[in-house]
Amino acid sequence: LAISFGSKKEGDALAVSKLPSPCAPAACSIFEMDEYGDCLSGNSFVFLFPILQASLTGPRNVPGCDAALAVLERHCAMLAGDEVDAAVKQLRKDMASTVLELLCHDRSQTFVNPSPYEALTSCYFTDDATPSLTAPEIAPLLGERGALGGENNRVAAMETLTAIALKQPKLVRSNPLIENRIWLN
């Protein structure tokens, strides 16, 4: 199985191009990840994340890749709590950016369990044992694809910022950019 992604560096985030439609190797990979039914190891998820990212990017659904958002959301458990994995934790910003990219397109309405809103909020779940979120991790929520984006993106960003504020009120109150985006919306 060989899938080639045209990618380029954009700041710190790796840009992955959308998949051709149909893409049987990607559909097979996503089916296997979903069929496994549990979180993969951290390194396995990091290795396969570009496939999930590419399947959720772009305006058209890729046949056979419908479970990509569910797989991504399932692995959000590895961002905090008992299952935290350092390799996956570094992907928080990319995971959130991927969901925000999906929300830019009408096809985001076809995802139900979980919805893109739920998946985005899961990307920012923290517990008492987890250190506070950092400004670069929250950045996607505040940019052009988040609080400054289209209606779906703005709603998702505000719901997620609300969830963050409930867990970490000091973070929201001490960051003037977050306050600005909340007042703007």
CSV table of C-alpha atoms in Angstrom, one decimal:
chain,number,residue,atom,x,y,z
A,1,LEU,CA,0.0,0.0,0.0
A,2,ALA,CA,1.6,3.3,-1.1
A,3,ILE,CA,-0.2,6.6,-0.9
A,4,SER,CA,1.6,9.7,-2.0
A,5,PHE,CA,0.6,13.0,-0.6
A,6,GLY,CA,1.8,16.3,-2.1
A,7,SER,CA,2.7,18.3,0.9
A,8,LYS,CA,4.5,21.5,1.8
A,9,LYS,CA,5.4,23.2,5.0
A,10,GLU,CA,3.1,26.1,6.1
A,11,GLY,CA,4.7,27.5,9.2
A,12,ASP,CA,4.7,24.6,11.7
A,13,ALA,CA,1.7,22.7,10.2
A,14,LEU,CA,2.2,20.1,7.5
A,15,ALA,CA,-0.2,20.9,4.6
A,16,VAL,CA,-1.7,17.7,3.1
A,17,SER,CA,-3.6,17.8,-0.2
A,18,LYS,CA,-7.1,16.3,-0.5
A,19,LEU,CA,-7.5,12.7,-1.7
A,20,PRO,CA,-8.6,11.8,-5.2
A,21,SER,CA,-12.1,10.4,-5.4
A,22,PRO,CA,-12.3,7.4,-5.1
A,23,CYS,CA,-9.1,6.4,-3.2
A,24,ALA,CA,-9.3,2.7,-2.3
A,25,PRO,CA,-6.1,2.6,-0.3
A,26,ALA,CA,-7.2,5.4,1.9
A,27,ALA,CA,-10.6,4.0,2.3
A,28,CYS,CA,-9.1,0.6,3.3
A,29,SER,CA,-6.8,2.3,5.9
A,30,ILE,CA,-9.7,4.3,7.4
A,31,PHE,CA,-11.9,1.2,7.5
A,32,GLU,CA,-9.2,-0.8,9.3
A,33,MET,CA,-8.6,2.0,11.8
A,34,ASP,CA,-12.4,2.3,12.5
A,35,GLU,CA,-12.8,-1.5,12.6
A,36,TYR,CA,-10.1,-1.8,15.2
A,37,GLY,CA,-12.5,0.0,17.5
A,38,ASP,CA,-10.0,1.4,20.0
A,39,CYS,CA,-7.2,4.0,19.9
A,40,LEU,CA,-4.1,3.0,18.0
A,41,SER,CA,-0.7,3.4,19.6
A,42,GLY,CA,0.5,7.0,19.5
A,43,ASN,CA,3.1,6.4,16.9
A,44,SER,CA,0.7,4.4,14.7
A,45,PHE,CA,-1.8,7.3,14.8
A,46,VAL,CA,0.8,9.9,14.0
A,47,PHE,CA,1.9,7.8,11.0
A,48,LEU,CA,-1.7,7.4,9.8
A,49,PHE,CA,-3.0,10.9,10.7
A,50,PRO,CA,-2.2,12.4,7.2
A,51,ILE,CA,-4.6,9.9,5.7
A,52,LEU,CA,-7.4,11.1,8.0
A,53,GLN,CA,-6.4,14.7,7.4
A,54,ALA,CA,-6.5,14.3,3.6
A,55,SER,CA,-9.9,12.5,3.7
A,56,LEU,CA,-11.5,15.3,5.7
A,57,THR,CA,-10.0,18.0,3.4
A,58,GLY,CA,-11.7,19.4,0.4
A,59,PRO,CA,-15.3,19.9,-0.7
A,60,ARG,CA,-16.2,16.3,-1.8
A,61,ASN,CA,-16.6,13.1,0.2
A,62,VAL,CA,-14.2,10.4,-0.6
A,63,PRO,CA,-16.1,7.1,-0.9
A,64,GLY,CA,-15.3,4.7,2.0
A,65,CYS,CA,-13.8,7.4,4.2
A,66,ASP,CA,-16.9,8.3,6.1
A,67,ALA,CA,-15.5,7.0,9.4
A,68,ALA,CA,-12.5,9.4,9.3
A,69,LEU,CA,-14.0,12.0,11.7
A,70,ALA,CA,-15.0,9.2,14.2
A,71,VAL,CA,-11.5,7.8,14.2
A,72,LEU,CA,-10.0,11.3,14.7
A,73,GLU,CA,-12.4,12.0,17.6
A,74,ARG,CA,-11.7,8.7,19.2
A,75,HIS,CA,-8.0,9.5,19.3
A,76,CYS,CA,-8.7,12.8,21.1
A,77,ALA,CA,-8.7,10.7,24.3
A,78,MET,CA,-4.9,10.5,23.8
A,79,LEU,CA,-4.6,14.3,24.2
A,80,ALA,CA,-5.4,14.4,27.9
A,81,GLY,CA,-6.1,12.1,30.9
A,82,ASP,CA,-4.8,8.6,31.6
A,83,GLU,CA,-4.2,7.8,27.9
A,84,VAL,CA,-2.1,10.9,27.1
A,85,ASP,CA,0.5,10.3,24.4
A,86,ALA,CA,3.3,12.9,23.8
A,87,ALA,CA,3.4,12.1,20.0
A,88,VAL,CA,-0.4,12.6,19.6
A,89,LYS,CA,-0.5,15.6,21.8
A,90,GLN,CA,1.8,17.4,19.3
A,91,LEU,CA,-1.0,16.9,16.7
A,92,ARG,CA,-3.7,18.8,18.7
A,93,LYS,CA,-3.4,22.0,16.5
A,94,ASP,CA,-3.4,19.9,13.3
A,95,MET,CA,-6.4,17.9,14.4
A,96,ALA,CA,-8.3,21.0,15.2
A,97,SER,CA,-7.3,22.7,11.9
A,98,THR,CA,-8.5,19.6,10.1
A,99,VAL,CA,-11.9,19.7,11.7
A,100,LEU,CA,-12.1,23.5,11.0
A,101,GLU,CA,-11.2,22.8,7.4
A,102,LEU,CA,-14.0,20.3,7.2
A,103,LEU,CA,-16.5,22.8,8.6
A,104,CYS,CA,-15.7,25.2,5.6
A,105,HIS,CA,-17.6,22.8,3.4
A,106,ASP,CA,-21.3,21.8,3.1
A,107,ARG,CA,-20.3,18.1,3.4
A,108,SER,CA,-19.6,18.7,7.1
A,109,GLN,CA,-23.3,18.5,7.7
A,110,THR,CA,-23.3,14.8,6.7
A,111,PHE,CA,-21.2,13.8,9.8
A,112,VAL,CA,-23.5,12.9,12.7
A,113,ASN,CA,-21.8,10.7,15.2
A,114,PRO,CA,-19.7,12.6,16.1
A,115,SER,CA,-20.6,15.9,14.6
A,116,PRO,CA,-17.7,18.2,13.6
A,117,TYR,CA,-18.6,20.4,16.6
A,118,GLU,CA,-18.3,17.5,19.0
A,119,ALA,CA,-15.0,16.5,17.4
A,120,LEU,CA,-13.5,20.0,17.6
A,121,THR,CA,-14.5,20.3,21.3
A,122,SER,CA,-12.9,16.8,21.9
A,123,CYS,CA,-9.6,18.1,20.5
A,124,TYR,CA,-9.5,20.6,23.3
A,125,PHE,CA,-10.7,18.4,26.2
A,126,THR,CA,-8.4,18.7,29.2
A,127,ASP,CA,-8.6,17.4,32.8
A,128,ASP,CA,-7.1,18.5,36.1
A,129,ALA,CA,-3.9,16.5,35.6
A,130,THR,CA,-3.3,18.0,32.1
A,131,PRO,CA,-1.3,21.2,31.8
A,132,SER,CA,-3.1,24.3,30.5
A,133,LEU,CA,-3.6,24.7,26.8
A,134,THR,CA,-1.0,26.9,25.1
A,135,ALA,CA,-1.6,29.9,22.8
A,136,PRO,CA,-0.3,28.0,19.7
A,137,GLU,CA,-2.8,25.1,20.4
A,138,ILE,CA,-5.7,27.5,20.6
A,139,ALA,CA,-4.6,29.5,17.5
A,140,PRO,CA,-6.7,27.6,15.0
A,141,LEU,CA,-9.9,28.6,16.9
A,142,LEU,CA,-9.0,32.3,16.7
A,143,GLY,CA,-8.0,32.6,13.0
A,144,GLU,CA,-9.7,32.7,9.6
A,145,ARG,CA,-10.9,29.2,9.8
A,146,GLY,CA,-12.1,29.6,13.4
A,147,ALA,CA,-13.7,32.7,15.0
A,148,LEU,CA,-13.2,34.7,11.8
A,149,GLY,CA,-14.4,32.1,9.4
A,150,GLY,CA,-17.8,31.2,8.0
A,151,GLU,CA,-20.9,30.6,10.2
A,152,ASN,CA,-20.2,26.9,10.8
A,153,ASN,CA,-16.6,27.7,11.8
A,154,ARG,CA,-17.6,30.6,14.1
A,155,VAL,CA,-20.2,28.5,15.9
A,156,ALA,CA,-17.8,25.6,16.4
A,157,ALA,CA,-15.0,27.9,17.6
A,158,MET,CA,-17.4,29.6,20.1
A,159,GLU,CA,-18.7,26.3,21.4
A,160,THR,CA,-15.2,25.1,21.8
A,161,LEU,CA,-14.0,28.3,23.5
A,162,THR,CA,-17.0,28.0,25.9
A,163,ALA,CA,-15.9,24.4,26.8
A,164,ILE,CA,-12.3,25.6,27.3
A,165,ALA,CA,-13.5,28.5,29.5
A,166,LEU,CA,-15.5,26.2,31.7
A,167,LYS,CA,-12.3,24.1,32.4
A,168,GLN,CA,-9.7,26.9,32.3
A,169,PRO,CA,-11.4,30.3,32.9
A,170,LYS,CA,-8.0,32.0,33.6
A,171,LEU,CA,-6.8,31.2,30.1
A,172,VAL,CA,-9.7,32.9,28.5
A,173,ARG,CA,-9.7,35.9,30.8
A,174,SER,CA,-5.9,36.5,30.5
A,175,ASN,CA,-5.8,36.4,26.7
A,176,PRO,CA,-7.0,39.6,25.1
A,177,LEU,CA,-7.2,38.0,21.6
A,178,ILE,CA,-9.6,35.3,22.9
A,179,GLU,CA,-11.7,38.0,24.5
A,180,ASN,CA,-11.7,40.0,21.3
A,181,ARG,CA,-12.9,37.0,19.2
A,182,ILE,CA,-15.7,36.3,21.7
A,183,TRP,CA,-16.9,39.9,21.6
A,184,LEU,CA,-16.6,40.0,17.8
A,185,ASN,CA,-18.9,37.0,17.6
